[in-house]
Amino acid sequence: MTVELDPAFPISSYTVRRADGTPVGTADFVVMSDAREERIFFHTEVYQIFGGGDLVELLVGKALTDSIRDRAVVVPLCPMFARHLRAHGDTFTARGGVFRRPIPDDMGVITRATLGDT
């Protein structure tokens, strides 16, 4: 399994793929840039038939590792990211990661992005 980033506008995605290239899961996010880039992760889907929880960990782990490398703030609007950070947030921040709780305005950003109004 590999995890690849598709940096598109307005919605970027991390995709987990099998060796044959078949996608088996995605994590979608919108980038907001202000003083520091923020990545609002709003939708994650992993096909349970291919391994479920292990793939979620692989997908979320790659997204968080890249966010540390890119010095981006993670906003876990997606329940899978929120659950992961509740359990492993101390480890993430100890490695240099930064995250913040979602605010109502984040949902507006996602709504505009999905409707193409960005």
PDB file of C-alpha atoms in Angstrom:
ATOM      1  CA  MET A   1       0.000   0.000   0.000  1.00  0.00           C
ATOM      2  CA  THR A   2       1.125   3.522  -0.762  1.00  0.00           C
ATOM      3  CA  VAL A   3      -0.245   6.911   0.230  1.00  0.00           C
ATOM      4  CA  GLU A   4      -0.037   9.714  -2.318  1.00  0.00           C
ATOM      5  CA  LEU A   5      -0.905  13.402  -2.086  1.00  0.00           C
ATOM      6  CA  ASP A   6      -3.011  15.010  -4.807  1.00  0.00           C
ATOM      7  CA  PRO A   7      -2.584  18.762  -4.181  1.00  0.00           C
ATOM      8  CA  ALA A   8      -5.608  20.106  -6.060  1.00  0.00           C
ATOM      9  CA  PHE A   9      -7.587  23.311  -5.651  1.00  0.00           C
ATOM     10  CA  PRO A  10      -9.848  23.818  -3.833  1.00  0.00           C
ATOM     11  CA  ILE A  11      -9.874  20.279  -2.376  1.00  0.00           C
ATOM     12  CA  SER A  12      -6.696  18.246  -1.962  1.00  0.00           C
ATOM     13  CA  SER A  13      -6.587  14.552  -1.051  1.00  0.00           C
ATOM     14  CA  TYR A  14      -4.363  11.844   0.297  1.00  0.00           C
ATOM     15  CA  THR A  15      -5.148   8.535  -1.373  1.00  0.00           C
ATOM     16  CA  VAL A  16      -4.210   5.046  -0.222  1.00  0.00           C
ATOM     17  CA  ARG A  17      -3.577   2.748  -3.178  1.00  0.00           C
ATOM     18  CA  ARG A  18      -2.915  -0.941  -3.508  1.00  0.00           C
ATOM     19  CA  ALA A  19       0.195  -2.077  -5.395  1.00  0.00           C
ATOM     20  CA  ASP A  20      -1.902  -2.350  -8.578  1.00  0.00           C
ATOM     21  CA  GLY A  21      -2.916   1.332  -8.253  1.00  0.00           C
ATOM     22  CA  THR A  22      -6.470   0.681  -7.053  1.00  0.00           C
ATOM     23  CA  PRO A  23      -7.552   3.405  -4.595  1.00  0.00           C
ATOM     24  CA  VAL A  24      -8.809   1.996  -1.293  1.00  0.00           C
ATOM     25  CA  GLY A  25      -9.207   5.156   0.770  1.00  0.00           C
ATOM     26  CA  THR A  26      -8.963   8.934   0.757  1.00  0.00           C
ATOM     27  CA  ALA A  27      -8.613  11.851   3.153  1.00  0.00           C
ATOM     28  CA  ASP A  28      -9.877  15.142   1.746  1.00  0.00           C
ATOM     29  CA  PHE A  29      -8.824  18.555   2.995  1.00  0.00           C
ATOM     30  CA  VAL A  30      -8.899  22.237   2.138  1.00  0.00           C
ATOM     31  CA  VAL A  31      -5.865  24.453   2.604  1.00  0.00           C
ATOM     32  CA  MET A  32      -6.267  27.870   4.170  1.00  0.00           C
ATOM     33  CA  SER A  33      -3.274  30.160   4.112  1.00  0.00           C
ATOM     34  CA  ASP A  34      -2.907  33.057   6.444  1.00  0.00           C
ATOM     35  CA  ALA A  35       0.078  33.579   8.686  1.00  0.00           C
ATOM     36  CA  ARG A  36       0.529  29.790   8.709  1.00  0.00           C
ATOM     37  CA  GLU A  37      -0.987  27.176   6.405  1.00  0.00           C
ATOM     38  CA  GLU A  38      -3.952  25.292   7.858  1.00  0.00           C
ATOM     39  CA  ARG A  39      -5.255  21.993   6.510  1.00  0.00           C
ATOM     40  CA  ILE A  40      -8.912  21.386   7.315  1.00  0.00           C
ATOM     41  CA  PHE A  41      -9.421  17.620   7.062  1.00  0.00           C
ATOM     42  CA  PHE A  42     -13.144  17.151   6.525  1.00  0.00           C
ATOM     43  CA  HIS A  43     -13.747  13.745   4.934  1.00  0.00           C
ATOM     44  CA  THR A  44     -11.937  10.431   5.246  1.00  0.00           C
ATOM     45  CA  GLU A  45     -13.127   7.190   3.740  1.00  0.00           C
ATOM     46  CA  VAL A  46     -11.409   3.807   3.809  1.00  0.00           C
ATOM     47  CA  TYR A  47     -12.870   0.701   2.249  1.00  0.00           C
ATOM     48  CA  GLN A  48     -13.199  -1.771   5.128  1.00  0.00           C
ATOM     49  CA  ILE A  49     -12.834  -4.751   2.822  1.00  0.00           C
ATOM     50  CA  PHE A  50      -9.157  -3.811   2.318  1.00  0.00           C
ATOM     51  CA  GLY A  51      -8.150  -3.544   5.957  1.00  0.00           C
ATOM     52  CA  GLY A  52     -10.130  -0.736   7.543  1.00  0.00           C
ATOM     53  CA  GLY A  53      -8.375   0.394  10.714  1.00  0.00           C
ATOM     54  CA  ASP A  54      -4.837  -0.303   9.544  1.00  0.00           C
ATOM     55  CA  LEU A  55      -5.447   1.749   6.406  1.00  0.00           C
ATOM     56  CA  VAL A  56      -6.916   4.596   8.446  1.00  0.00           C
ATOM     57  CA  GLU A  57      -3.744   4.670  10.541  1.00  0.00           C
ATOM     58  CA  LEU A  58      -1.582   4.607   7.394  1.00  0.00           C
ATOM     59  CA  LEU A  59      -3.587   7.385   5.737  1.00  0.00           C
ATOM     60  CA  VAL A  60      -3.897   9.647   8.781  1.00  0.00           C
ATOM     61  CA  GLY A  61      -0.284   8.995   9.754  1.00  0.00           C
ATOM     62  CA  LYS A  62       1.017  10.104   6.342  1.00  0.00           C
ATOM     63  CA  ALA A  63      -1.158  13.225   6.343  1.00  0.00           C
ATOM     64  CA  LEU A  64       0.025  14.189   9.824  1.00  0.00           C
ATOM     65  CA  THR A  65       3.692  13.458   9.065  1.00  0.00           C
ATOM     66  CA  ASP A  66       3.488  15.662   5.963  1.00  0.00           C
ATOM     67  CA  SER A  67       1.781  18.398   7.978  1.00  0.00           C
ATOM     68  CA  ILE A  68       4.665  18.373  10.459  1.00  0.00           C
ATOM     69  CA  ARG A  69       7.193  18.528   7.613  1.00  0.00           C
ATOM     70  CA  ASP A  70       5.300  21.373   5.907  1.00  0.00           C
ATOM     71  CA  ARG A  71       4.714  23.227   9.196  1.00  0.00           C
ATOM     72  CA  ALA A  72       0.960  23.220   8.577  1.00  0.00           C
ATOM     73  CA  VAL A  73      -1.682  23.409  11.284  1.00  0.00           C
ATOM     74  CA  VAL A  74      -4.091  20.465  11.204  1.00  0.00           C
ATOM     75  CA  VAL A  75      -7.795  21.140  11.754  1.00  0.00           C
ATOM     76  CA  PRO A  76      -9.555  17.798  12.424  1.00  0.00           C
ATOM     77  CA  LEU A  77     -13.098  18.419  11.238  1.00  0.00           C
ATOM     78  CA  CYS A  78     -13.289  14.775  10.110  1.00  0.00           C
ATOM     79  CA  PRO A  79     -14.200  12.365  12.952  1.00  0.00           C
ATOM     80  CA  MET A  80     -11.370   9.953  12.024  1.00  0.00           C
ATOM     81  CA  PHE A  81      -8.737  12.689  12.341  1.00  0.00           C
ATOM     82  CA  ALA A  82     -10.341  14.014  15.524  1.00  0.00           C
ATOM     83  CA  ARG A  83     -10.369  10.511  17.072  1.00  0.00           C
ATOM     84  CA  HIS A  84      -6.746   9.934  16.094  1.00  0.00           C
ATOM     85  CA  LEU A  85      -5.624  13.243  17.598  1.00  0.00           C
ATOM     86  CA  ARG A  86      -7.583  12.620  20.799  1.00  0.00           C
ATOM     87  CA  ALA A  87      -5.662   9.380  21.207  1.00  0.00           C
ATOM     88  CA  HIS A  88      -2.269  10.454  19.821  1.00  0.00           C
ATOM     89  CA  GLY A  89      -2.261  14.262  19.945  1.00  0.00           C
ATOM     90  CA  ASP A  90       0.539  14.406  22.524  1.00  0.00           C
ATOM     91  CA  THR A  91       2.782  12.300  20.285  1.00  0.00           C
ATOM     92  CA  PHE A  92       1.889  14.439  17.269  1.00  0.00           C
ATOM     93  CA  THR A  93       2.742  17.690  19.057  1.00  0.00           C
ATOM     94  CA  ALA A  94       5.914  16.189  20.574  1.00  0.00           C
ATOM     95  CA  ARG A  95       7.080  15.490  16.999  1.00  0.00           C
ATOM     96  CA  GLY A  96       6.490  19.161  16.096  1.00  0.00           C
ATOM     97  CA  GLY A  97       2.889  18.974  14.904  1.00  0.00           C
ATOM     98  CA  VAL A  98       0.295  21.636  15.562  1.00  0.00           C
ATOM     99  CA  PHE A  99      -3.466  21.248  15.546  1.00  0.00           C
ATOM    100  CA  ARG A 100      -6.426  23.292  16.634  1.00  0.00           C
ATOM    101  CA  ARG A 101     -10.064  22.560  17.300  1.00  0.00           C
ATOM    102  CA  PRO A 102     -12.492  23.267  14.469  1.00  0.00           C
ATOM    103  CA  ILE A 103     -14.568  26.431  14.661  1.00  0.00           C
ATOM    104  CA  PRO A 104     -17.882  27.190  12.907  1.00  0.00           C
ATOM    105  CA  ASP A 105     -16.113  29.208  10.193  1.00  0.00           C
ATOM    106  CA  ASP A 106     -14.262  26.053   9.124  1.00  0.00           C
ATOM    107  CA  MET A 107     -17.518  24.468   8.009  1.00  0.00           C
ATOM    108  CA  GLY A 108     -18.179  27.523   5.857  1.00  0.00           C
ATOM    109  CA  VAL A 109     -14.770  27.131   4.214  1.00  0.00           C
ATOM    110  CA  ILE A 110     -15.549  23.493   3.419  1.00  0.00           C
ATOM    111  CA  THR A 111     -19.023  24.319   2.120  1.00  0.00           C
ATOM    112  CA  ARG A 112     -17.683  27.022  -0.209  1.00  0.00           C
ATOM    113  CA  ALA A 113     -14.909  24.694  -1.440  1.00  0.00           C
ATOM    114  CA  THR A 114     -17.258  21.816  -2.195  1.00  0.00           C
ATOM    115  CA  LEU A 115     -19.659  24.151  -3.983  1.00  0.00           C
ATOM    116  CA  GLY A 116     -16.827  25.738  -5.931  1.00  0.00           C
ATOM    117  CA  ASP A 117     -17.327  29.157  -4.364  1.00  0.00           C
ATOM    118  CA  THR A 118     -13.722  29.717  -3.220  1.00  0.00           C
TER     119      THR A 118
END
